[in-house]
mmCIF file of C-alpha atoms and ligand atoms in Angstrom:
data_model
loop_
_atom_site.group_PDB
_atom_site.id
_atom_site.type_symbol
_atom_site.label_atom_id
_atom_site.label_comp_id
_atom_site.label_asym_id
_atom_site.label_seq_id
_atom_site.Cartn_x
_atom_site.Cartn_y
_atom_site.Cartn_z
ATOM 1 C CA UNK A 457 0.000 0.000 0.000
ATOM 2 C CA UNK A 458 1.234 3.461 -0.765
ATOM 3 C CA UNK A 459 1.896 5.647 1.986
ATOM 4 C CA UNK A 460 -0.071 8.595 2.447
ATOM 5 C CA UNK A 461 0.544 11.881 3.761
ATOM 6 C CA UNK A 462 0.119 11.717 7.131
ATOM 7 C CA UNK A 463 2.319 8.544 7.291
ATOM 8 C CA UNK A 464 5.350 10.654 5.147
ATOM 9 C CA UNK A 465 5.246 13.432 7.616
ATOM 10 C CA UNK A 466 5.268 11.034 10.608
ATOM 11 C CA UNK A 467 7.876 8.724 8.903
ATOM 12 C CA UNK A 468 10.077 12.073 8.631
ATOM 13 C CA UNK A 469 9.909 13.445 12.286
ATOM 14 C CA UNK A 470 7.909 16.033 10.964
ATOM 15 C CA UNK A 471 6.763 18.691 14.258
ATOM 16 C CA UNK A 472 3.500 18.719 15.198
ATOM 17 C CA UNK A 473 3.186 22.237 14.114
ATOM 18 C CA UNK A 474 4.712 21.345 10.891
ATOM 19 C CA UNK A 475 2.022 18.739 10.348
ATOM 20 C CA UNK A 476 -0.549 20.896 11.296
ATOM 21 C CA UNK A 477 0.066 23.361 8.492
ATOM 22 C CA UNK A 478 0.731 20.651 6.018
ATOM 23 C CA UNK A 479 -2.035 18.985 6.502
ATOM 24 C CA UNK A 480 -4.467 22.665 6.455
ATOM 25 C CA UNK A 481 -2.799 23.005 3.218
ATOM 26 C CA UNK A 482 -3.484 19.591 1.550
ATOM 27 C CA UNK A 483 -7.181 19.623 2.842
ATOM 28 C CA UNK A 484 -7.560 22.847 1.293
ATOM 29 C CA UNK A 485 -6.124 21.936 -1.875
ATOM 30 C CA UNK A 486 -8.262 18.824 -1.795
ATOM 31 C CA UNK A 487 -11.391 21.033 -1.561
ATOM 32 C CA UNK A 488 -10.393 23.851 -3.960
ATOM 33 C CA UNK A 489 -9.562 20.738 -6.708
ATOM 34 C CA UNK A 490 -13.524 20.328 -6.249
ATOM 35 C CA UNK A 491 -14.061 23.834 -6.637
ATOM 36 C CA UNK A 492 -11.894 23.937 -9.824
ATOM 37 C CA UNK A 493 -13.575 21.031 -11.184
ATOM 38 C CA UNK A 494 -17.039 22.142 -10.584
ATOM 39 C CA UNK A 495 -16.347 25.050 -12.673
ATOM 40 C CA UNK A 496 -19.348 26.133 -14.344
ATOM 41 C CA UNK A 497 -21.707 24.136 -12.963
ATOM 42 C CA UNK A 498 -20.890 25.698 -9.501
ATOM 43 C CA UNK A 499 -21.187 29.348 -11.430
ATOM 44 C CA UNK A 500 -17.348 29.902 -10.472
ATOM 45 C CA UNK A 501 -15.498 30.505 -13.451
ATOM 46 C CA UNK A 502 -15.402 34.264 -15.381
ATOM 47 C CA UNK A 503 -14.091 37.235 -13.450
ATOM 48 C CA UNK A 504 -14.598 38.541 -10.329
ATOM 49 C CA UNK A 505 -14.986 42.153 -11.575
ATOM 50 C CA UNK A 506 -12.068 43.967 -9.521
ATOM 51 C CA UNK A 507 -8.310 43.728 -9.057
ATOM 52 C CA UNK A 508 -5.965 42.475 -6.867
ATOM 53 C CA UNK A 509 -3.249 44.654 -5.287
ATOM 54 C CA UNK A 510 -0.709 44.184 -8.734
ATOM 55 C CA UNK A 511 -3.769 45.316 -10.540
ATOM 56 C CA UNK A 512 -4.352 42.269 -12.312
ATOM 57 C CA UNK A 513 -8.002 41.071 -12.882
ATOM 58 C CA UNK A 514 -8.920 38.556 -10.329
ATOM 59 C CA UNK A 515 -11.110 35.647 -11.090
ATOM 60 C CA UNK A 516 -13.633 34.391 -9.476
ATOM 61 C CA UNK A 517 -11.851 31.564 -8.398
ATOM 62 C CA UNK A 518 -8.706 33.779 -7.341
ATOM 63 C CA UNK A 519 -11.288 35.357 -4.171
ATOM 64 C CA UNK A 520 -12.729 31.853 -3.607
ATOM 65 C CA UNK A 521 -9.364 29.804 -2.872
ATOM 66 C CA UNK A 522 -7.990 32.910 -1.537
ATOM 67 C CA UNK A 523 -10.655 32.995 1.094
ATOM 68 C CA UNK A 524 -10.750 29.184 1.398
ATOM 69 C CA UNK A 525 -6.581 29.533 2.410
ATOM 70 C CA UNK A 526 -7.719 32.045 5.144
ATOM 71 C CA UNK A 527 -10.051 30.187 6.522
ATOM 72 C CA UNK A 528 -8.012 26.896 6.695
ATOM 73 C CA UNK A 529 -5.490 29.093 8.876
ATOM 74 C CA UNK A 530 -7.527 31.456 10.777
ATOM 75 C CA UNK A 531 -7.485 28.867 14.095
ATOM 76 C CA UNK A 532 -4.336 27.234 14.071
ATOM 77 C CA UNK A 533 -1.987 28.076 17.048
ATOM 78 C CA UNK A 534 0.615 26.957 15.188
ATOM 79 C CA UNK A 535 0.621 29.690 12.457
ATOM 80 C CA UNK A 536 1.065 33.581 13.296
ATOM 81 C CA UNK A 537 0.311 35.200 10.270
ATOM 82 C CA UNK A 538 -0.700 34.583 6.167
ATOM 83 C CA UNK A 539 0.225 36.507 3.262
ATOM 84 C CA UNK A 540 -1.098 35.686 -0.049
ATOM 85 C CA UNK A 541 -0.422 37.161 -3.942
ATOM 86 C CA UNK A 542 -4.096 38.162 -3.911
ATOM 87 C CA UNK A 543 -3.821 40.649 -0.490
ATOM 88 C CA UNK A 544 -2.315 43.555 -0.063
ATOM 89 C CA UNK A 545 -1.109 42.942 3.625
ATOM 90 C CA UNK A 546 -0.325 40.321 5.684
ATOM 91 C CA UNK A 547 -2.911 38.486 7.735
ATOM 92 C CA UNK A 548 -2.161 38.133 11.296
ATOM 93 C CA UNK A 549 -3.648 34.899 13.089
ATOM 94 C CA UNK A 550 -6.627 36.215 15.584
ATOM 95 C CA UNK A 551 -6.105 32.652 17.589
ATOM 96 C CA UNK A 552 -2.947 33.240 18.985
ATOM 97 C CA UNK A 553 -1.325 36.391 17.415
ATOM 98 C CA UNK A 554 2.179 36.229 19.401
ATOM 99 C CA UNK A 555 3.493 32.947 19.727
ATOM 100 C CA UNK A 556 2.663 31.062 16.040
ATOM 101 C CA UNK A 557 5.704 29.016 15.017
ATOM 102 C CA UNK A 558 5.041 29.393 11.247
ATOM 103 C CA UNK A 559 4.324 32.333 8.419
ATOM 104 C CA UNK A 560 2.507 31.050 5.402
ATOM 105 C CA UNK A 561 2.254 32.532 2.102
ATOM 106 C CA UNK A 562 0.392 31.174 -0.822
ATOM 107 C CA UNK A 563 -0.745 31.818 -4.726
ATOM 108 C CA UNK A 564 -3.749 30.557 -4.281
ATOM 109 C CA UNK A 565 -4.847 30.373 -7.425
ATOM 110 C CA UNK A 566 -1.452 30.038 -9.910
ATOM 111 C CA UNK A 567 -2.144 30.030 -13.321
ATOM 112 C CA UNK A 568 -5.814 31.441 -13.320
ATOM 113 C CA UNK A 569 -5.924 32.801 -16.603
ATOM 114 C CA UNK A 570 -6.423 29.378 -17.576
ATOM 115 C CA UNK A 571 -9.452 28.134 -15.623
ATOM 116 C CA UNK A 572 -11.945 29.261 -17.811
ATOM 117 C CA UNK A 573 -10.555 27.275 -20.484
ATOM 118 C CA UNK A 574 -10.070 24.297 -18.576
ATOM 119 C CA UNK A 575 -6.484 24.311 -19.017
ATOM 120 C CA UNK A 576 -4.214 23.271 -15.579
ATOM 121 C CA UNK A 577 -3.850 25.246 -12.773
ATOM 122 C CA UNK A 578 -2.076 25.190 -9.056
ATOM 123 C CA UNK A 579 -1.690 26.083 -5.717
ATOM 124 C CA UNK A 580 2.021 27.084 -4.568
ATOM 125 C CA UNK A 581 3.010 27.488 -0.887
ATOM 126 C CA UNK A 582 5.531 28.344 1.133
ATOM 127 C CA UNK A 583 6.446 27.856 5.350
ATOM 128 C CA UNK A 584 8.706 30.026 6.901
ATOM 129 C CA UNK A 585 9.788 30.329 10.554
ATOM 130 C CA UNK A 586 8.100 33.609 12.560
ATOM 131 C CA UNK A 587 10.808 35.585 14.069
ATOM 132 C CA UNK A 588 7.461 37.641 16.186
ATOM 133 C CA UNK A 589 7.218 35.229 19.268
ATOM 134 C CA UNK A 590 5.828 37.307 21.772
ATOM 135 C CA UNK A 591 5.787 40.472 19.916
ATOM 136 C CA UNK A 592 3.032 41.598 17.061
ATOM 137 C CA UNK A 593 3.868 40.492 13.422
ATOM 138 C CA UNK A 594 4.798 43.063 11.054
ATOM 139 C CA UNK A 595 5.420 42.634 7.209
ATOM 140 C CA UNK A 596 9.153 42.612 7.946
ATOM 141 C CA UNK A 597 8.705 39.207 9.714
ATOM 142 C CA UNK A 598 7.732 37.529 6.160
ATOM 143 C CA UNK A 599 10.658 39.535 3.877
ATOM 144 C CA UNK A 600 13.350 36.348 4.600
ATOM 145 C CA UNK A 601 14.979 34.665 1.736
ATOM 146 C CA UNK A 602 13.888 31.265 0.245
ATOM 147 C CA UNK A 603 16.493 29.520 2.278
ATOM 148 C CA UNK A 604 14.873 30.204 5.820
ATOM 149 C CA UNK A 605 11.766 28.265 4.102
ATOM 150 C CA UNK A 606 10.679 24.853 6.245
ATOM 151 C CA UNK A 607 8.803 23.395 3.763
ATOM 152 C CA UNK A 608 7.006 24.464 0.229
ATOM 153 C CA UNK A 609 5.333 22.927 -2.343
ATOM 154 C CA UNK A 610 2.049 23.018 -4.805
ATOM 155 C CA UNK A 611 -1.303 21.415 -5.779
ATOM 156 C CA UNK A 612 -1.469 20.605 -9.133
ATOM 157 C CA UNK A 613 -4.898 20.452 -10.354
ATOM 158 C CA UNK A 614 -4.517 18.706 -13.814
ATOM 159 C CA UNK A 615 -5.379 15.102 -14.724
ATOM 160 C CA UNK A 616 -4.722 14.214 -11.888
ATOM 161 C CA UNK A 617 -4.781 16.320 -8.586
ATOM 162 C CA UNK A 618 -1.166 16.145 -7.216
ATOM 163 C CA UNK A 619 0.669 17.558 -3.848
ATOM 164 C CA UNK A 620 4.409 17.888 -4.260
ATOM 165 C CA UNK A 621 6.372 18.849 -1.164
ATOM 166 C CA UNK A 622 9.512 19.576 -0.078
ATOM 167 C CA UNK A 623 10.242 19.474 3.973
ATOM 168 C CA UNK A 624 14.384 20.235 2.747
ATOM 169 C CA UNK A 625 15.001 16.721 2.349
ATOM 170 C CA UNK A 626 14.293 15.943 -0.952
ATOM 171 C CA UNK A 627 11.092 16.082 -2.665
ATOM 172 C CA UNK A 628 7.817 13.911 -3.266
ATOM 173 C CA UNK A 629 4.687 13.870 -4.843
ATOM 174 C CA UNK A 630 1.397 12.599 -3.949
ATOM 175 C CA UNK A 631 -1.766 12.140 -6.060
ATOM 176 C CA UNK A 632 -4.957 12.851 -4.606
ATOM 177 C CA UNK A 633 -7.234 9.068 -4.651
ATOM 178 C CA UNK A 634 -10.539 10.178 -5.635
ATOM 179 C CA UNK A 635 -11.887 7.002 -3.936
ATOM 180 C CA UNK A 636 -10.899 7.235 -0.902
ATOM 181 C CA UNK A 637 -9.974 11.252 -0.692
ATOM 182 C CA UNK A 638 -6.247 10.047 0.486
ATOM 183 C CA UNK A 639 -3.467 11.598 -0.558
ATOM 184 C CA UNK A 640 -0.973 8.812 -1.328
ATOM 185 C CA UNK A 641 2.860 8.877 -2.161
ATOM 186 C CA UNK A 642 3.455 8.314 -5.834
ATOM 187 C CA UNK A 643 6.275 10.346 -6.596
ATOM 188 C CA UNK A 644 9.606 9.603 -4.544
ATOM 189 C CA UNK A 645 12.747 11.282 -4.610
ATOM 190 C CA UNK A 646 11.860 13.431 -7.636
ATOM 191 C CA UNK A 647 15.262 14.532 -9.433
ATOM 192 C CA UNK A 648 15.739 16.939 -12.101
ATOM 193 C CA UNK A 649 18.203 15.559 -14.935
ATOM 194 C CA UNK A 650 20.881 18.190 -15.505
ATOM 195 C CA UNK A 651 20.703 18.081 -18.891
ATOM 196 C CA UNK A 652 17.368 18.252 -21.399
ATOM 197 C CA UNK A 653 15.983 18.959 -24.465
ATOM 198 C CA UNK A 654 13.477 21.000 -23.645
ATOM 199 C CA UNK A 655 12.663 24.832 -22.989
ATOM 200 C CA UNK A 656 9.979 26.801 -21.396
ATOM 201 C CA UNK A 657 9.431 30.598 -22.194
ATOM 202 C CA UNK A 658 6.613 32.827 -23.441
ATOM 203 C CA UNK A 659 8.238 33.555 -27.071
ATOM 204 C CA UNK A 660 5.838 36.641 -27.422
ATOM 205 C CA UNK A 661 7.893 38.547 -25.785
ATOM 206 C CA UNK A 662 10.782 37.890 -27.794
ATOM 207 C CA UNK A 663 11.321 41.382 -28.817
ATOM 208 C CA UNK A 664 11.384 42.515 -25.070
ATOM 209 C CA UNK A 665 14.369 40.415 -23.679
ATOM 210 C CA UNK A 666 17.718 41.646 -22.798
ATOM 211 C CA UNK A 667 20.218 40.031 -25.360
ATOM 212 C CA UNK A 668 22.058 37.261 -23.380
ATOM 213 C CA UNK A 669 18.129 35.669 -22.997
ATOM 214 C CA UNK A 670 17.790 36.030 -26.782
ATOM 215 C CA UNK A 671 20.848 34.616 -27.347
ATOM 216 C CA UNK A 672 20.633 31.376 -25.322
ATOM 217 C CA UNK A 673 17.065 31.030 -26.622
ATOM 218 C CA UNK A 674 18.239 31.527 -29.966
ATOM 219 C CA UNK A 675 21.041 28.986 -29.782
ATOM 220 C CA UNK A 676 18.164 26.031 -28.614
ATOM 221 C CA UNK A 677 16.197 27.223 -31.696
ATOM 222 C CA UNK A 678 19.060 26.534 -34.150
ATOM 223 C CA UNK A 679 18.817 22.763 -32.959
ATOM 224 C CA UNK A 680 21.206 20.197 -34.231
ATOM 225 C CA UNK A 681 23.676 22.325 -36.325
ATOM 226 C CA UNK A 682 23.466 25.288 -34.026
ATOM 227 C CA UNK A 683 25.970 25.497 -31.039
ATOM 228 C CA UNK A 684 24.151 23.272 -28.678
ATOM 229 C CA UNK A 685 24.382 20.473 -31.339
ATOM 230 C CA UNK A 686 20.870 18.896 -30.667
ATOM 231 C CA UNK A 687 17.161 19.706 -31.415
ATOM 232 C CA UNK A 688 14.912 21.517 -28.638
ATOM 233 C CA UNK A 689 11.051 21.049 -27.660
ATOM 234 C CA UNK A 690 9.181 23.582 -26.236
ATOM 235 C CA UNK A 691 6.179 24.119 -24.000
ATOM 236 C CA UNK A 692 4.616 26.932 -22.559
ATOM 237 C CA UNK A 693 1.455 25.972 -20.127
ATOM 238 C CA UNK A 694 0.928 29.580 -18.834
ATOM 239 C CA UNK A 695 0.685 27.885 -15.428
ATOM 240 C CA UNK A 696 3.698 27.844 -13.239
ATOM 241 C CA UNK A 697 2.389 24.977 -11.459
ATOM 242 C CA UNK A 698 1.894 22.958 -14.548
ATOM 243 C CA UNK A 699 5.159 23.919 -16.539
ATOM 244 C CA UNK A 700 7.591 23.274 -13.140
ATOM 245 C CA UNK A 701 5.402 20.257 -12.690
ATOM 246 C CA UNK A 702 6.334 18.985 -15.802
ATOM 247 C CA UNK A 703 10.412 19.832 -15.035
ATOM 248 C CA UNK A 704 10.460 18.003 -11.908
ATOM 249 C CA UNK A 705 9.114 15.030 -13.917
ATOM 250 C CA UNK A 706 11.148 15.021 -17.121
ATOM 251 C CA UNK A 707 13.515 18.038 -16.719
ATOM 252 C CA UNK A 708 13.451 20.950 -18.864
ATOM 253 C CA UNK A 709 14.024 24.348 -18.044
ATOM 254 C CA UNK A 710 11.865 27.339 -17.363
ATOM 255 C CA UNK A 711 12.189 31.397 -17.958
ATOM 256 C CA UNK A 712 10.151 34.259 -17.143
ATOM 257 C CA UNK A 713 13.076 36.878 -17.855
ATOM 258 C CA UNK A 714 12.981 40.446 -17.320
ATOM 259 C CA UNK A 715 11.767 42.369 -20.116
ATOM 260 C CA UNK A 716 12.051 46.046 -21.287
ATOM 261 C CA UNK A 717 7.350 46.232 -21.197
ATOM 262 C CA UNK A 718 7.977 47.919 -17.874
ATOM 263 C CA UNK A 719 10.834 48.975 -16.529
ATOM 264 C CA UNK A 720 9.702 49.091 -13.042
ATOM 265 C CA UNK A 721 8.799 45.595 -13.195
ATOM 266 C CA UNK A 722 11.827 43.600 -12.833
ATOM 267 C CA UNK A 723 10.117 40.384 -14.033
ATOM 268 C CA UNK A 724 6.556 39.033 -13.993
ATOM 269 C CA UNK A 725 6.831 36.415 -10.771
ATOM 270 C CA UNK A 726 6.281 37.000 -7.367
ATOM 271 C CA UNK A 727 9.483 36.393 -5.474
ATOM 272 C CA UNK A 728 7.143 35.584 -2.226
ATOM 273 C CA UNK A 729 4.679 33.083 -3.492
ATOM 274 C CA UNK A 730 5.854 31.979 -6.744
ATOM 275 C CA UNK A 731 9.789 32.278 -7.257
ATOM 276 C CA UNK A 732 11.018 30.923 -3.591
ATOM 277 C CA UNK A 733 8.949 28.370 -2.985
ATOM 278 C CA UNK A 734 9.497 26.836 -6.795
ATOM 279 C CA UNK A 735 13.254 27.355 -6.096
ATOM 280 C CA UNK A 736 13.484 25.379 -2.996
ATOM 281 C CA UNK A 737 11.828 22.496 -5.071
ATOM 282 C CA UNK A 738 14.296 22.886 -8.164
ATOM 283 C CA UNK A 739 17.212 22.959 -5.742
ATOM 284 C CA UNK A 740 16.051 20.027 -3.445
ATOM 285 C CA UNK A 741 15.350 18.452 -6.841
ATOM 286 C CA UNK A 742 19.153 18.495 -8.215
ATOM 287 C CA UNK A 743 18.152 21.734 -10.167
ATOM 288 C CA UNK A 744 18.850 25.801 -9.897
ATOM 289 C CA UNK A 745 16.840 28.307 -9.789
ATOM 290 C CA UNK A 746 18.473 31.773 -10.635
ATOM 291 C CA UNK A 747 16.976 35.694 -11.337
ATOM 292 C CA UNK A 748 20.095 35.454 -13.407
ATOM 293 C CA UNK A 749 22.445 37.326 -10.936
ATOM 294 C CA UNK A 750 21.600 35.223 -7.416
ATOM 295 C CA UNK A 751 20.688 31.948 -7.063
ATOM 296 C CA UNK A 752 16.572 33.022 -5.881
ATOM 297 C CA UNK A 753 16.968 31.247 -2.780
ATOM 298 C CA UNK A 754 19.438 34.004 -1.779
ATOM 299 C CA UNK A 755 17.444 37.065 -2.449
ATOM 300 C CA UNK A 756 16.661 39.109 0.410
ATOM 301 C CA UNK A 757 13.308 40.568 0.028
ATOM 302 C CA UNK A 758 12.261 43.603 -0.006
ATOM 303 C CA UNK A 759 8.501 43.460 -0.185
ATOM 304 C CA UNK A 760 5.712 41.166 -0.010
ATOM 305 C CA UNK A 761 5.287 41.546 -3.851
ATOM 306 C CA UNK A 762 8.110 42.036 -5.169
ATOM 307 C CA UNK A 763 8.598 40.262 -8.649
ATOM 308 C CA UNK A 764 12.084 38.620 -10.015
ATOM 309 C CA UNK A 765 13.364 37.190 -13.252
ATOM 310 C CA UNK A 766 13.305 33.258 -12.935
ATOM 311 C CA UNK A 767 14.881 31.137 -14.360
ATOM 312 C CA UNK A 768 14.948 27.329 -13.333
ATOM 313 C CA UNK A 769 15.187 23.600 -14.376
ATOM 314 C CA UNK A 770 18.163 21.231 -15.054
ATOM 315 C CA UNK A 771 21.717 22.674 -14.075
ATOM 316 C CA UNK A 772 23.277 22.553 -17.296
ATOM 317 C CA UNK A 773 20.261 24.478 -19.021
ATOM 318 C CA UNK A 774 20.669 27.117 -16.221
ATOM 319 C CA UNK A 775 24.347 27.421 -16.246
ATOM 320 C CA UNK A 776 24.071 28.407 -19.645
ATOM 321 C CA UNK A 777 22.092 31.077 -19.552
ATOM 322 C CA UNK A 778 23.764 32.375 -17.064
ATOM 323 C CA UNK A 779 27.241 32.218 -19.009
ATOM 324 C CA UNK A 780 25.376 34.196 -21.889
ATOM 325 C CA UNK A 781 24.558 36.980 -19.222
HETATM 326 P P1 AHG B 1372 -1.110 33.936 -11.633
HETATM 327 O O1 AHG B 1372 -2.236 33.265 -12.366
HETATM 328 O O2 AHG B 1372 -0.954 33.441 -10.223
HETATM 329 O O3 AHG B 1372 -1.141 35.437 -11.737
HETATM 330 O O4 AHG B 1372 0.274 33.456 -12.277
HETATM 331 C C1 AHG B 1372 0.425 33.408 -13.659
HETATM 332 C C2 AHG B 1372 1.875 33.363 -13.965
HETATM 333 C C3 AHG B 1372 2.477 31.981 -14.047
HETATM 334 O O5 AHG B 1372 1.708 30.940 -13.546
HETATM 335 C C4 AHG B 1372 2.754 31.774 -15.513
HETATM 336 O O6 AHG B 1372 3.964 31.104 -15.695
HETATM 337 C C5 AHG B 1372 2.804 33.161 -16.080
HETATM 338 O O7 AHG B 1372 2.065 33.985 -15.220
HETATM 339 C C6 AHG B 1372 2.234 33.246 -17.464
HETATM 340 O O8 AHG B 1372 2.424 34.519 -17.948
HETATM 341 P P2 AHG B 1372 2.080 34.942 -19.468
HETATM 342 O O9 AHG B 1372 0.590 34.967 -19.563
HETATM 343 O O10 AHG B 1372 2.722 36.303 -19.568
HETATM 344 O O11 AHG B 1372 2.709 33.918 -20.366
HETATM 345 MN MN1 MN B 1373 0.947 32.549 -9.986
HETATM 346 MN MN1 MN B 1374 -2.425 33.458 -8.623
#
């Protein structure tokens, strides 16, 4: 019998705090994968007519899981605050507002431009220790870099509905049994090859990258006779979730770069809720994860939305884009 989730995180010593907000977060991915999938029937899919705090248009689904996230944390002692991509500020926990061992930060909803056309979408997390015992939290409590993280991780709601984790001892993946409602281990000891054949970007920005991105994307696209000397695939899901997903499985690499659309955005991703958390994956996974100067795990934050470059996947992939720049 497969282990399940609650066996992993005993087998691995895992605090009872710890468990506690692992567990919140895989029952709440469990029931926003039925939200997802009820779609239209449940009247949930379409906009939600206003905009979150980076002025992008929310869905409805974006409020929904956002509020389902709150909820699932709003009366553990074990967690002192929230932040999430679709609030402005920082949530502090009402229970037990001092002494919470844990900060959690989510994207509740990664990817949602797809869910109207049924196309994947995710969940990304990420645990970090609270430095506030015995003292209020403020927003400075959260800015720590992705290395301080205790354990990240996303829901994957594709084909199947999938949990991958990292506790910083490797990482696993679990597939939600719609029979029994279990999440059981079916991934172990995912590893990232360094080397691949395949590249993820969004090519319609082309004309925006700085040259040492154009360059390395260029050389892939010459295949065979170009300078890497083999042929490339490419895939571009629009979904974080689904395209790192995908790299943890069969390696690959994957780039949101800076661009020159807006100068005062130095990338697309969130730092908080997307970049970090998909970095300490990569890396626990035999991969990097780089904004092309620092290795993301390094970055010390300077706000709870900040966005970086990323660029992540199999070493060898990453290395060389980082020689072109
Ligand atoms: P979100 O839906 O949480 O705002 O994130 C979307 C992100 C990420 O999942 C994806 O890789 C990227 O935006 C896609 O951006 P483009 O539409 O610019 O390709
Ligand atoms: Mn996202
Ligand atoms: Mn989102």
């Amino acid at each position: 019998m497969r282990l399940t989730l609650t066996d992993y995180l005993a087998k691995h010593s895992a605090s009872e705090g710890l468990t506690d907000v692992v567990t919140r977060m895989a029952e709440t991915c469990a029931v926003i994968s039925r939200a997802v999938a009820a779609g239209a029937i449940a009247d949930q899919l379409g906009s939600a007519g206003q905009e979150n705090v980076q002025q992008e248009e929310q869905k409805q689904l974006d409020v929904i899981t956002n509020d389902l996230l709150l909820d699932a944390y709003a009366a553990t002692p074990w967690v002192a605050g929230v932040a999430s991509e679709e609030m402005e500020t920082f949530v502090a926990s009402s229970v037990t507002p001092n002494d919470g061992a844990f900060l959690v930060l989510f994207d509740p909803l990664d990817g949602s431009s797809n869910v109207d056309v049924n196309v994947s979408v995710g969940t990304i997390f990420s645990v970090l220790p609270s430095p506030a015992a015995g003292r209020a939290l403020v927003e400075a409590d959260f800015l720590q870099p992705g290395r301080a993280q205790i354990a990240s991780g996303y829901a994957l709601y594709g084909p199947q509905t999938m949990l991958v984790l990292t506790l910083g001892r490797g990482v696993v993946g679990f597939t939600l049994d719609p029979a029994s409602g279990a999440w059981r281990l079916t991934h172990d000891a995912m590893t990232i090859p360094r080397a691949t054949k395949e590249f993820a970007i969004n090519m319609s920005n082309m004309r925006h990258w700085a040259p040492p991105i154009r360059g390395y994307i260029e050389d892939c696209l010459a295949g065979e006779t170009g300078p890497r000397g083999k042929n490339y695939n490419m895939r571009w899901i629009a979904s974080m979730v689904a395209d790192v997903h995908r790299i943890l499985v069969r390696g690959g690499v994957f780039l949101y770069p800076a661009d020159a659309r807006d100068p005062s955005k130095p990338g697309k991703l969130r730092l908080m809720y997307e970049g970090a958390p998909m970095a300490l994956l990569v890396e626990q996974a035999g991969g990097r994860a780089t904004d092309v100067t620092t290795d993301i795990l390094d970055i010390v934050p300077t706000g709870l939305h900040q966005r970086i470059a990323v660029v992540l996947g199999s070493a060898e992939e990453v290395e060389r884009v980082l020689a072109a720049g």
